[in-house]
Amino acid sequence: MRLAEPTDGKWGREIRTMLKRKEMAPAEEQLRLFLIDRQDDAEANISPSLQKGVTVIMDRYYYSNAAYQGAAGILPRGSWMKT
């Protein structure tokens, strides 16, 4: 299974809308939306697929968050390190 972030789900669509705006949301809000989107994707797609023995390939995941949010001054720590 091939998956991408942001997803096509509710939160992924909100992220895409946010990214099209002239003014970006604060980095903390961007991170919050990506984490909610990832949580939904993990529950709906990733975990069930892995439990069935399906290989899951993601276009990005933790390290992309660390890079983008790290560049904005948000250090990788706390709950988002566990997603």
Coordinates of C-alpha atoms in Angstrom, one line a residue:
M1 CA 0.0 0.0 0.0
R2 CA 1.3 3.5 -0.9
L3 CA 0.2 6.4 1.2
A4 CA 1.0 10.1 1.2
E5 CA 0.9 13.0 3.6
P6 CA -1.1 15.1 3.7
T7 CA -3.8 12.5 3.2
D8 CA -7.0 12.9 1.2
G9 CA -9.0 12.8 4.5
K10 CA -10.6 15.7 6.3
W11 CA -7.4 17.0 7.9
G12 CA -5.3 16.4 4.8
R13 CA -7.8 18.5 2.8
E14 CA -7.6 21.2 5.5
I15 CA -3.8 21.2 5.3
R16 CA -3.9 21.5 1.5
T17 CA -6.2 24.5 1.8
M18 CA -3.9 26.1 4.4
L19 CA -0.9 25.6 2.2
K20 CA -2.6 27.5 -0.7
R21 CA -3.2 30.6 1.4
K22 CA -0.9 33.6 1.0
E23 CA -0.2 33.7 4.7
M24 CA 0.8 30.5 6.3
A25 CA -0.6 29.3 9.6
P26 CA 1.8 29.3 12.6
A27 CA 4.2 26.4 12.6
E28 CA 2.4 25.0 15.7
E29 CA -0.9 24.9 13.9
Q30 CA 0.7 23.2 10.9
L31 CA 2.2 20.6 13.1
R32 CA -1.1 20.1 14.9
L33 CA -2.9 19.5 11.6
F34 CA -0.3 17.1 10.3
L35 CA -0.4 15.1 13.5
I36 CA -4.1 14.8 13.5
D37 CA -4.0 13.8 9.9
R38 CA -1.4 11.2 10.6
Q39 CA -3.3 9.8 13.6
D40 CA -6.4 9.3 11.4
D41 CA -4.3 7.7 8.7
A42 CA -2.6 5.4 11.1
E43 CA -6.0 4.3 12.6
A44 CA -7.8 3.9 9.2
N45 CA -5.0 2.7 6.9
I46 CA -1.6 2.0 8.3
S47 CA -2.3 -0.2 11.4
P48 CA -5.0 -2.3 9.7
S49 CA -2.8 -2.9 6.7
L50 CA 0.2 -3.8 8.8
Q51 CA -2.0 -6.2 10.9
K52 CA -2.9 -7.9 7.6
G53 CA 0.7 -8.3 6.6
V54 CA 0.5 -5.6 3.9
T55 CA 3.7 -3.6 3.2
V56 CA 3.0 0.2 3.7
I57 CA 5.1 2.7 1.9
M58 CA 4.9 6.3 2.9
D59 CA 6.1 9.3 1.0
R60 CA 7.1 11.0 4.2
Y61 CA 6.7 10.6 8.0
Y62 CA 8.5 11.5 11.2
Y63 CA 11.7 12.9 9.6
S64 CA 9.8 15.3 7.3
N65 CA 8.1 16.7 10.5
A66 CA 11.4 17.0 12.2
A67 CA 12.9 18.9 9.2
Y68 CA 9.9 21.3 8.6
Q69 CA 9.0 22.0 12.2
G70 CA 12.7 22.1 13.2
A71 CA 13.4 24.8 10.6
A72 CA 10.5 26.7 12.2
G73 CA 12.1 26.4 15.7
I74 CA 9.9 23.6 17.0
L75 CA 12.2 20.9 18.3
P76 CA 11.2 17.2 18.1
R77 CA 9.9 16.3 21.5
G78 CA 6.9 15.1 23.4
S79 CA 3.9 13.3 21.9
W80 CA 4.7 14.0 18.2
M81 CA 7.9 12.0 18.5
K82 CA 5.7 8.9 19.2
T83 CA 3.4 9.2 16.1

